[in-house]
């Protein structure tokens, strides 16, 4: 792999960019792999990368039915933060955040991770109690964060409306300065390039149609290119996890829901940070291109259609106009949807299964992108050792039977 | 500057109505009927912007939604709008416009990055650099962001408002060009309810700029008649200036109607824009086609325009956008532009046709006019700085892939280009229909319909005017029949249309240059995002193969024009680089919006005060008059506390708390959810829902209950009263009322339909005034003489019917404060009257109104929980030390019971509700503080719980707190620590969660 | 935005009037206490979540307040039928067990 740098750019410009290398090969699948990763999104590619990089397992294939990073990696609003409430979630997301902080250098690919901070707004007294609780927990977990006043919020995001006269006034927020955004596609491409350089085969346009088992253990996958053998199969297929699980006769406690997002036309920089509000249901940041990137809440029904219902978009923009009345005259350029796999406790599943050699990493719901490096890291470890990584242990699928849920949305109840 | 490019011809404008406007501060004049683009061109302005990445000078190339370059900031101040396309802005008196890029000005741009520096910025360059040293990224990014964006968002609140209309129709016709107009007419005549919408200010589509004649008259006259006919139908709604921006599931479409934008920057009255939310039984898409640009070297220099746009400016706006034109075409259709230009009397240097031997009717006609046609050649490069000065042309081989002879220069200032047409398949694409490539028309056509729709005319790949009209008519009749109107036969006779028969066009997606694509001057594919042919080839060289990857790597099609011009060329260049067909390569998926749609219009009127309903109790005005501060609880506005002059919140709460414990207070508890439950199986049903049993609850009695979700976690709580045989009243939390009702209905309807029980929400029907405190009975006695209030006659957890202040009332002796309490319920219309009567009756006891904060303090003194504050969806009754509320011997396994026995639910070290008493009683723990056992440990600390409720208790004289602590019930007496953000660590003792009157004797006051 | 036929109101109404209530035909075990933690967890949380034909429950929350079932394609979002609680679907996924 030839290293990227300002100098390499200069050198290639001299030769009219005619000599750049492929970011990755396009190999024919081998007959047999040590590990097959099903799903070539960010999490799958990160899993393959860390399998090769950390565990020296390089006889790995990533099988992707479409193109690399074409699922939720390509469709999210790129928010990165680690200020989760419960220890288990916070520690996993914090590992991820720490990996983000060195990721461009680790991959020699600029993923444009930009730590411009994340505000989570509170609009009523219970929101503020929850924010206090979460920020206190974060602090004692070693995660940066503070509770900030409306006046401080106004300094951070000058166009925000902190008037007390609006329907749900802003009472305060949690502020995580280390949070931010990254260039979503670049994350997939960077991991793909890195994994490929370590020998991982990236096989695109190939759909897994079955999971072959023998004596309760996985032996490979059926694909549209034929059978490919594997000692271990690691499934990282987000919204399609239930479909893939069914191939192995398994059911998962996940439901696939549309999650919508939209961008405005590019406007001159006017919002330097990420602003999120659960109470009014909207979140917003501004990309380096100038687009306002806006995320909606999850649609009400199960759906694999990569689109949702328009009234959800309407409600989201009502929330955005509440928070930023000046944005009312800005225009929506494009809207789209992804398919998110949601768990009952809004936390992921990183788990072995009842089938030997078959592993699942799914259920990230709306929180998957920010977890990409950490998810890949602990999942690779879990697969390599056939034993949960310490930070993955709590995310075992058995928790739905024992009741040991990690209820990230349980903390958002409405008081009296 | 005068309108040097204005012609004497008529067009659709009114030259006698001048309109003054400014562009970048310069005063200019246009005329009524102009767009900003036509007015600028009339004034000789073509350079209107700088490109996003390389800051190259850019001019107007199109005349509608496809325009990539002429992006304007319109207006100033609060009403300014960024990023409008000059081609779509109708001129009005006083319009202010400014180009969005270029510093210090669009004519002299210091940011301009051309030649060598530009070459350092191929697609994806930022992924390859700015990485070292890592800490400098934020600095790099600071400069990257400086260059971001087109126009500027307003910084003040939007002065306009927006509204919505929900519409239902038999047929929605999208596009009022020839096909759409006749479709609407046929369907309307058959009796269908029709809406026809078009993005432009007037109907007619391409015919507005057409020189065709229809039935022997100018096409525009035919349009005028047809529009008049449509307006005559009472079952037709015509919507000009209305963009159908999105096509959603189940034939739901969004239309943005610009009601006042053509009159001024802000609406003088009424709504500025209206969102029509249309549910159509059938849809006819007649959205036309976009002319495909030609990709040659420096094809972005101002003065390179779309041929059809040049014709439009001449024919519709009486503007000739240059002096000396070269027409570059691959097809017969664009020869019309040569004829139109010829009519202006300005110089037409040559028609350059890539086809070896064009010989169609119109070609011959152009030749007959004495116009030079150079066949088998192409414009391979435009030259000039801020305006085209020359076109370099060269002969091509037959398939247009190589230059076969010497290059010659044509001096010109305008190069009109046509690479053929691409159907506007955006809306059909929104439905999920997969576009199909049709080599015959060299374009993607709409795929198989997945909704109740049909594409007609040019958007379906039909380009002959006569065919478009015929197709539109039959589609209109067919759509009407499908919704039960008419017989499906076309009624109106087909008009006679004069048009040329055309020879086949040539597919030419990238014009070769004498140098390789990588070394040739940039050949732009997507102007707005500076995507060039070499950029696409580079992406392929780097291993990107999917069209989606190319789009993402190069940003092609991501602009505010959504690649309406560039996409097809880009995909074809990609296909060629991959050595595969366009079919194999496929297309990206178009998403809504078809063209950008105002946030405010999508939000509609549901903003500011109407964002969410505010719910008030019947006593709300009184609270306001008393100067109450309010708290949002769900949608309700509840009094939070009642400050008297000079009082801080803590002062007020202390006073209110003491008043309740020492005399009497009054609380507006009307917001509590109330569900009336009736039916022979009501008791059985309620018993299945609550953790405890109601089977033996007698009329006149109340019981406190907790309900769980099936996962065993507390979900709501409240008192349930037996009103009579088979009749109960269930109180819920304020925020939980709607959820509880849905929950009851779910179980009754889906799981136990055999149980005869009925639910009615009566929350808003009743006002609840709670009087509480040792003097409560005395107050009530003054206004109630038909209830025996004696301690033994009307016991705790009883309720009575009676008359209070002359109003029929239900009085519940239940208590959330631990004091003697009566919750007096009267029909809401008497609420304020009752309230004031109680205030008057309580005067001698100094009855004190109190709000939710005091309510919280008083209940916390008693250790009563608030669901959602002390619980968080992960708490069982046992965790809350409320095992007593769980019926152990109920025959039916109530909702959630089984989950209480799961291995995690019976862990000894679950978080359990306890009281915390700070060692220093003046310190009030912050709610949300985390609890640790060892304050000395290093971070990350082992957190053992958190503070859920915490107050200063004036009654106790020290602070009190409720917390959930791991294994807390067996840790009474232990000391825990709360490390705070300000560096302090507060120590507290774990105590019982009941701080006040642990034996509950305060109820027994005589 | 979906257009949903309420089998009780017998009207096509906008999705905004309804709320989605998850997979249909999940029967509450008659004797929960007889179930293992695993079987109980299965009842609580594990769902079919098919890509394609799905039988699901909707609640006409701001209409008649009745729950009913719909057979809907989760990929195309086409609603193939709606029917009342207690009734069985007419349309089933290929290979689905009756």
Coordinates of C-alpha atoms in Angstrom, one line a residue, chain B residues 339-826:
Chain B
X339 CA -33.1 29.1 -36.8
X340 CA -34.1 31.0 -33.7
X341 CA -30.7 32.7 -33.5
X342 CA -30.8 33.5 -37.2
X343 CA -34.0 35.4 -36.6
X344 CA -32.3 37.7 -34.1
X345 CA -30.0 38.9 -36.8
X346 CA -26.9 38.2 -34.8
X347 CA -23.9 36.4 -36.1
X348 CA -24.2 32.6 -36.3
X349 CA -20.7 31.4 -36.9
X350 CA -21.4 27.8 -37.6
X351 CA -23.4 24.8 -36.6
X352 CA -21.0 22.1 -35.6
X353 CA -22.6 18.7 -35.8
X354 CA -20.8 15.6 -34.5
X355 CA -22.6 13.3 -36.9
X356 CA -20.8 12.6 -40.1
X357 CA -23.6 13.3 -42.5
X358 CA -26.7 15.0 -40.9
X359 CA -29.4 15.4 -43.5
X360 CA -32.7 15.7 -41.7
X361 CA -35.4 18.2 -42.8
X362 CA -34.4 20.8 -40.4
X363 CA -30.7 20.5 -41.2
X364 CA -31.6 21.2 -44.8
X365 CA -33.6 24.2 -43.7
X366 CA -30.7 25.6 -41.7
X367 CA -28.4 25.1 -44.7
X368 CA -31.0 26.8 -46.9
X369 CA -30.8 29.9 -44.6
X370 CA -27.1 30.1 -45.6
X371 CA -25.8 28.9 -42.2
X372 CA -22.5 27.1 -42.2
X373 CA -22.9 23.5 -41.0
X374 CA -19.7 21.7 -40.2
X375 CA -20.5 18.0 -40.0
X376 CA -18.5 15.2 -38.4
X377 CA -16.9 17.7 -36.1
X378 CA -17.0 18.8 -32.5
X379 CA -16.2 21.7 -30.3
X380 CA -13.3 20.2 -28.4
X381 CA -12.4 23.2 -26.3
X382 CA -13.8 26.5 -25.3
X383 CA -11.3 29.3 -24.8
X384 CA -11.6 32.6 -22.9
X385 CA -11.5 33.8 -19.4
X386 CA -14.7 35.2 -18.0
X387 CA -16.4 34.8 -21.4
X388 CA -16.0 32.5 -24.3
X389 CA -13.7 34.0 -26.9
X390 CA -13.1 31.1 -29.2
X391 CA -14.3 27.6 -29.9
X392 CA -11.7 25.0 -31.0
X393 CA -13.2 22.5 -33.3
X394 CA -11.9 19.4 -34.9
X395 CA -13.2 16.6 -37.0
X396 CA -14.2 13.4 -35.3
X397 CA -14.3 9.7 -36.3
X398 CA -17.8 8.3 -36.9
X399 CA -18.4 7.1 -33.4
X400 CA -17.1 10.3 -31.9
X401 CA -14.2 8.8 -29.9
X402 CA -11.2 10.3 -31.7
X403 CA -10.1 13.4 -33.4
X404 CA -9.2 12.8 -37.0
X405 CA -7.9 16.0 -38.3
X406 CA -6.6 19.5 -37.6
X407 CA -8.0 21.8 -35.0
X408 CA -9.4 25.1 -36.1
X409 CA -10.6 28.2 -34.2
X410 CA -13.9 29.8 -34.4
X411 CA -14.2 33.2 -32.9
X412 CA -17.5 33.5 -30.9
X413 CA -18.8 34.5 -27.5
X414 CA -21.6 31.9 -27.2
X415 CA -21.5 28.2 -27.7
X416 CA -24.9 26.7 -27.6
X417 CA -24.7 22.9 -27.0
X418 CA -27.0 20.0 -27.3
X419 CA -26.2 16.4 -26.6
X420 CA -29.7 15.2 -26.9
X421 CA -32.3 14.9 -24.2
X422 CA -32.6 13.0 -20.9
X423 CA -36.1 12.3 -19.6
X424 CA -36.9 13.9 -16.2
X425 CA -37.4 10.6 -14.4
X426 CA -36.9 11.9 -10.9
X427 CA -40.4 11.5 -9.6
X428 CA -40.9 8.0 -11.0
X429 CA -37.5 7.2 -9.4
X430 CA -38.8 8.4 -6.0
X431 CA -41.4 5.6 -6.1
X432 CA -38.6 3.0 -6.3
X433 CA -39.2 2.2 -10.0
X434 CA -35.9 1.3 -11.4
X435 CA -35.0 3.3 -14.5
X436 CA -34.2 1.4 -17.7
X437 CA -31.7 2.5 -20.4
X438 CA -33.1 3.0 -23.8
X439 CA -30.4 3.1 -26.5
X440 CA -32.9 4.4 -29.0
X441 CA -33.4 7.7 -27.2
X442 CA -30.0 7.5 -25.5
X443 CA -31.4 8.0 -22.1
X444 CA -32.9 6.4 -19.0
X445 CA -36.6 6.0 -19.1
X446 CA -38.9 5.4 -16.1
X447 CA -39.0 1.8 -14.9
X448 CA -42.0 -0.3 -14.4
X449 CA -44.5 1.5 -12.3
X450 CA -44.7 0.5 -8.7
X451 CA -47.4 3.0 -7.8
X452 CA -50.6 4.0 -9.5
X453 CA -48.8 6.2 -12.1
X454 CA -47.8 6.6 -15.7
X455 CA -45.2 8.7 -17.3
X456 CA -46.2 10.4 -20.5
X457 CA -44.5 12.7 -23.1
X458 CA -40.8 13.5 -22.9
X459 CA -40.3 12.2 -19.4
X460 CA -41.3 8.8 -20.8
X461 CA -38.9 9.2 -23.7
X462 CA -41.5 10.4 -26.3
X463 CA -40.1 13.5 -27.9
X464 CA -42.3 14.3 -30.9
X465 CA -44.9 17.0 -30.0
X466 CA -47.7 15.2 -31.7
X467 CA -46.8 11.9 -30.0
X468 CA -46.6 13.7 -26.6
X469 CA -50.1 15.2 -27.1
X470 CA -51.5 11.8 -28.2
X471 CA -49.9 10.0 -25.3
X472 CA -51.1 12.6 -22.8
X473 CA -54.7 12.4 -24.1
X474 CA -54.9 8.7 -23.9
X475 CA -53.3 8.6 -20.5
X476 CA -55.7 11.2 -19.2
X477 CA -58.7 9.2 -20.5
X478 CA -57.3 6.0 -19.1
X479 CA -56.6 7.5 -15.7
X480 CA -60.2 8.7 -15.6
X481 CA -61.5 5.3 -16.5
X482 CA -59.4 3.7 -13.8
X483 CA -61.0 5.9 -11.1
X484 CA -64.4 5.2 -12.5
X485 CA -64.9 8.2 -14.8
X486 CA -65.6 7.8 -18.5
X487 CA -65.0 5.0 -20.9
X488 CA -61.3 5.5 -21.4
X489 CA -61.7 6.8 -24.9
X490 CA -60.1 10.0 -26.0
X491 CA -62.7 12.7 -26.6
X492 CA -61.0 15.7 -28.0
X493 CA -59.6 15.6 -31.6
X494 CA -55.9 15.5 -31.9
X495 CA -54.5 18.9 -33.0
X496 CA -52.5 19.3 -36.2
X497 CA -48.9 19.8 -35.3
X498 CA -46.3 20.9 -37.7
X499 CA -42.9 19.4 -36.8
X500 CA -39.8 18.1 -38.5
X501 CA -39.2 14.5 -38.9
X502 CA -35.9 13.9 -37.2
X503 CA -32.8 11.8 -38.0
X504 CA -31.3 9.8 -35.1
X505 CA -29.1 11.6 -32.7
X506 CA -25.6 10.6 -31.9
X507 CA -24.5 9.4 -28.4
X508 CA -21.6 11.7 -27.5
X509 CA -21.0 11.8 -23.8
X510 CA -17.4 13.0 -23.7
X511 CA -15.9 14.9 -26.6
X512 CA -12.4 13.8 -27.2
X513 CA -9.5 16.3 -26.9
X514 CA -6.1 16.2 -28.6
X515 CA -4.8 15.4 -25.1
X516 CA -5.8 12.4 -23.0
X517 CA -8.6 13.1 -20.6
X518 CA -6.3 13.2 -17.6
X519 CA -4.1 15.9 -19.3
X520 CA -6.7 17.9 -21.3
X521 CA -8.1 21.1 -19.8
X522 CA -10.9 20.1 -17.5
X523 CA -14.0 18.7 -19.2
X524 CA -16.7 19.4 -16.7
X525 CA -19.5 17.0 -16.1
X526 CA -21.1 18.5 -13.0
X527 CA -20.5 22.2 -13.0
X528 CA -21.8 23.0 -9.5
X529 CA -19.4 20.6 -7.8
X530 CA -16.5 20.9 -10.3
X531 CA -16.6 17.2 -11.3
X532 CA -14.7 16.6 -14.5
X533 CA -14.4 13.7 -16.8
X534 CA -10.8 13.1 -15.6
X535 CA -12.1 13.0 -12.0
X536 CA -14.5 10.2 -12.9
X537 CA -11.7 8.3 -14.7
X538 CA -9.4 8.8 -11.7
X539 CA -12.0 7.4 -9.4
X540 CA -12.2 4.3 -11.6
X541 CA -8.5 4.1 -11.6
X542 CA -8.5 4.0 -7.9
X543 CA -10.8 1.0 -7.8
X544 CA -14.2 2.6 -7.5
X545 CA -16.6 0.7 -9.8
X546 CA -20.1 1.3 -8.5
X547 CA -21.9 4.3 -9.8
X548 CA -22.8 5.1 -6.1
X549 CA -19.1 5.0 -5.2
X550 CA -18.3 7.4 -8.1
X551 CA -21.1 9.7 -7.0
X552 CA -19.8 9.7 -3.5
X553 CA -16.1 10.0 -4.3
X554 CA -16.5 12.8 -6.9
X555 CA -19.6 14.3 -5.4
X556 CA -21.2 14.2 -8.8
X557 CA -25.0 14.9 -8.6
X558 CA -24.8 16.1 -5.0
X559 CA -25.5 19.7 -6.0
X560 CA -28.6 21.8 -5.6
X561 CA -29.4 20.9 -9.2
X562 CA -29.1 17.2 -8.2
X563 CA -27.2 16.5 -11.4
X564 CA -30.1 17.2 -13.7
X565 CA -27.7 18.1 -16.5
X566 CA -24.6 16.2 -15.6
X567 CA -25.6 12.8 -14.4
X568 CA -26.1 10.9 -17.6
X569 CA -22.9 12.1 -19.1
X570 CA -21.1 11.1 -15.9
X571 CA -22.6 7.6 -15.9
X572 CA -21.7 7.1 -19.5
X573 CA -18.1 8.3 -18.9
X574 CA -17.9 5.9 -16.0
X575 CA -19.3 3.1 -18.1
X576 CA -16.8 3.8 -20.7
X577 CA -13.9 3.8 -18.2
X578 CA -15.1 0.5 -16.8
X579 CA -15.4 -0.9 -20.3
X580 CA -19.0 -1.8 -19.8
X581 CA -22.4 -0.6 -21.0
X582 CA -24.5 2.1 -19.4
X583 CA -27.1 -0.5 -18.7
X584 CA -24.6 -2.5 -16.7
X585 CA -23.4 0.6 -14.9
X586 CA -26.9 1.7 -14.0
X587 CA -27.9 5.0 -12.5
X588 CA -27.9 6.5 -9.0
X589 CA -31.3 6.8 -7.3
X590 CA -33.0 10.2 -7.3
X591 CA -34.3 11.2 -4.0
X592 CA -36.8 13.9 -3.0
X593 CA -36.6 16.9 -3.3
X594 CA -37.0 17.2 -7.1
X595 CA -35.9 20.8 -6.5
X596 CA -35.0 22.3 -3.1
X597 CA -38.0 22.8 -0.8
X598 CA -38.3 25.4 2.0
X599 CA -37.9 24.0 5.5
X600 CA -40.5 26.4 6.8
X601 CA -43.0 25.2 4.2
X602 CA -42.4 21.6 5.2
X603 CA -42.8 22.5 8.8
X604 CA -45.9 24.5 8.0
X605 CA -47.9 26.2 10.7
X606 CA -46.8 23.8 13.4
X607 CA -44.0 25.9 14.7
X608 CA -43.6 28.4 17.5
X609 CA -46.7 28.3 19.7
X610 CA -48.3 25.6 17.5
X611 CA -45.4 23.3 17.6
X612 CA -47.2 21.1 20.1
X613 CA -50.6 21.8 21.8
X614 CA -50.4 23.3 25.2
X615 CA -52.9 21.8 27.7
X616 CA -54.3 24.0 30.5
X617 CA -56.5 23.1 33.4
X618 CA -59.7 25.0 34.0
X619 CA -57.8 26.9 36.8
X620 CA -54.9 28.0 34.6
X621 CA -55.9 31.7 34.4
X622 CA -56.1 31.9 38.1
X623 CA -52.6 30.4 38.4
X624 CA -51.4 33.0 35.9
X625 CA -53.0 35.8 37.8
X626 CA -51.3 34.6 41.0
X627 CA -47.9 34.9 39.2
X628 CA -47.2 31.2 39.1
X629 CA -44.2 29.9 37.3
X630 CA -45.1 26.9 35.1
X631 CA -43.5 23.6 34.4
X632 CA -44.0 21.6 31.2
X633 CA -45.3 18.1 32.1
X634 CA -46.0 16.2 28.9
X635 CA -48.2 18.7 27.0
X636 CA -49.5 20.2 30.2
X637 CA -48.6 23.5 31.7
X638 CA -48.6 22.9 35.5
X639 CA -47.9 25.5 38.2
X640 CA -44.4 24.9 39.4
X641 CA -44.5 27.3 42.4
X642 CA -46.2 30.5 43.3
X643 CA -43.6 33.1 44.2
X644 CA -44.7 36.1 46.2
X645 CA -43.0 39.3 45.7
X646 CA -39.3 39.2 46.4
X647 CA -39.3 35.4 46.9
X648 CA -36.7 33.2 45.4
X649 CA -37.9 29.8 44.2
X650 CA -36.5 28.1 47.3
X651 CA -38.2 30.7 49.5
X652 CA -41.5 30.0 47.8
X653 CA -41.2 26.3 48.0
X654 CA -40.1 26.4 51.7
X655 CA -43.2 28.6 52.4
X656 CA -45.5 26.3 50.5
X657 CA -44.1 23.1 52.1
X658 CA -44.5 24.5 55.6
X659 CA -48.0 25.7 54.9
X660 CA -49.1 22.3 53.9
X661 CA -47.6 20.5 56.9
X662 CA -48.7 23.2 59.4
X663 CA -52.1 24.3 58.0
X664 CA -53.4 23.6 54.6
X665 CA -52.3 23.8 50.9
X666 CA -54.2 23.5 47.7
X667 CA -52.9 21.8 44.5
X668 CA -54.3 21.7 41.0
X669 CA -54.1 18.0 40.3
X670 CA -56.4 18.1 37.3
X671 CA -53.7 17.0 34.9
X672 CA -53.6 13.5 36.4
X673 CA -54.9 11.0 33.8
X674 CA -58.4 9.7 34.6
X675 CA -59.8 6.7 32.8
X676 CA -63.4 5.6 33.5
X677 CA -63.6 1.8 33.4
X678 CA -66.9 0.0 33.2
X679 CA -68.2 -3.5 32.5
X680 CA -69.0 -6.7 34.3
X681 CA -65.3 -7.9 34.0
X682 CA -63.8 -4.5 34.9
X683 CA -62.4 -5.8 38.2
X684 CA -60.9 -8.9 36.7
X685 CA -59.4 -6.8 33.9
X686 CA -57.8 -4.2 36.2
X687 CA -56.5 -6.9 38.4
X688 CA -54.6 -8.4 35.4
X689 CA -53.1 -5.0 34.6
X690 CA -52.1 -3.9 38.1
X691 CA -49.7 -5.8 40.3
X692 CA -52.3 -6.0 43.1
X693 CA -55.8 -7.2 43.2
X694 CA -59.0 -5.2 42.8
X695 CA -61.4 -8.1 43.0
X696 CA -62.5 -7.2 46.5
X697 CA -62.4 -3.5 46.3
X698 CA -65.8 -2.3 47.4
X699 CA -67.7 0.8 46.1
X700 CA -66.5 3.8 48.0
X701 CA -63.0 2.4 48.3
X702 CA -59.7 3.3 46.6
X703 CA -56.5 1.4 46.1
X704 CA -53.0 2.5 45.0
X705 CA -51.7 0.4 42.2
X706 CA -48.6 0.0 40.1
X707 CA -48.6 -1.3 36.5
X708 CA -45.7 -3.0 34.8
X709 CA -44.8 -3.6 31.3
X710 CA -44.5 -7.3 30.4
X711 CA -40.8 -7.0 31.1
X712 CA -41.6 -6.5 34.8
X713 CA -40.5 -2.8 34.9
X714 CA -42.7 -0.1 36.4
X715 CA -44.6 1.8 33.8
X716 CA -47.2 3.8 35.6
X717 CA -48.9 4.2 39.0
X718 CA -51.9 5.8 40.6
X719 CA -55.0 5.3 42.6
X720 CA -57.9 3.3 41.3
X721 CA -61.3 3.8 42.9
X722 CA -64.4 1.6 42.8
X723 CA -67.2 4.0 41.8
X724 CA -69.9 1.4 41.9
X725 CA -70.7 -2.1 40.8
X726 CA -68.6 -2.8 37.7
X727 CA -67.5 0.8 37.6
X728 CA -64.0 2.1 38.4
X729 CA -62.0 5.3 38.0
X730 CA -58.3 4.8 37.3
X731 CA -55.9 7.7 37.9
X732 CA -52.7 7.7 35.9
X733 CA -49.6 9.9 35.9
X734 CA -49.9 13.1 34.0
X735 CA -47.5 12.2 31.3
X736 CA -48.6 8.5 31.1
X737 CA -52.3 9.0 30.6
X738 CA -52.5 8.4 26.8
X739 CA -50.0 5.5 27.0
X740 CA -52.0 3.8 29.7
X741 CA -55.3 4.1 27.8
X742 CA -53.7 2.5 24.7
X743 CA -52.2 -0.1 27.0
X744 CA -55.6 -1.1 28.5
X745 CA -57.2 -1.2 25.1
X746 CA -54.4 -3.3 23.7
X747 CA -54.9 -6.0 26.2
X748 CA -58.6 -5.9 26.1
X749 CA -58.9 -5.9 22.4
X750 CA -56.2 -8.3 21.4
X751 CA -55.7 -10.7 24.3
X752 CA -58.8 -10.8 26.4
X753 CA -61.7 -9.7 24.1
X754 CA -63.8 -12.1 26.2
X755 CA -63.6 -9.7 29.1
X756 CA -66.5 -7.2 28.9
X757 CA -64.9 -3.9 29.9
X758 CA -65.0 -0.4 28.4
X759 CA -62.6 2.5 28.8
X760 CA -63.2 6.2 28.5
X761 CA -60.7 8.9 29.0
X762 CA -62.2 11.5 31.3
X763 CA -59.0 13.4 32.1
X764 CA -60.3 16.7 30.7
X765 CA -63.8 16.3 32.0
X766 CA -62.8 16.8 35.6
X767 CA -61.0 19.5 37.6
X768 CA -59.2 18.1 40.6
X769 CA -58.4 20.3 43.5
X770 CA -56.4 18.7 46.3
X771 CA -56.6 20.3 49.7
X772 CA -54.0 18.8 52.1
X773 CA -52.8 19.5 55.5
X774 CA -54.0 19.3 59.1
X775 CA -56.7 21.9 58.4
X776 CA -58.0 20.2 55.2
X777 CA -61.1 18.8 56.8
X778 CA -62.0 22.1 58.3
X779 CA -61.7 23.8 55.0
X780 CA -63.8 21.2 53.3
X781 CA -66.4 21.3 56.0
X782 CA -67.1 24.9 55.2
X783 CA -68.2 24.1 51.7
X784 CA -69.6 20.6 52.0
X785 CA -72.4 19.6 54.2
X786 CA -73.7 16.4 52.7
X787 CA -70.6 14.2 53.3
X788 CA -69.9 12.9 56.7
X789 CA -66.3 14.0 57.0
X790 CA -65.7 12.3 60.3
X791 CA -62.4 10.5 60.5
X792 CA -64.1 7.1 60.9
X793 CA -67.0 7.7 58.5
X794 CA -64.8 8.9 55.7
X795 CA -61.6 7.0 56.1
X796 CA -58.3 7.2 54.3
X797 CA -58.5 5.6 50.9
X798 CA -62.3 6.1 50.8
X799 CA -64.1 8.3 48.3
X800 CA -67.6 9.9 48.6
X801 CA -70.1 11.5 46.3
X802 CA -71.4 14.8 47.6
X803 CA -71.8 18.5 47.0
X804 CA -68.9 20.8 47.4
X805 CA -69.6 24.5 47.1
X806 CA -72.9 23.6 45.6
X807 CA -71.3 21.5 42.9
X808 CA -71.8 17.8 42.5
X809 CA -68.4 16.4 43.4
X810 CA -66.4 13.2 44.0
X811 CA -64.2 13.6 46.9
X812 CA -61.3 11.1 47.3
X813 CA -59.5 10.9 50.6
X814 CA -56.1 9.9 49.2
X815 CA -52.8 11.6 49.9
X816 CA -49.6 12.2 48.1
X817 CA -48.2 14.4 50.9
X818 CA -48.8 12.2 53.9
X819 CA -51.2 14.8 55.3
X820 CA -54.9 14.6 55.6
X821 CA -55.9 15.2 52.0
X822 CA -59.1 15.5 50.0
X823 CA -58.9 15.4 46.2
X824 CA -62.1 17.1 45.1
X825 CA -63.3 16.3 41.6
X826 CA -65.9 18.4 39.9

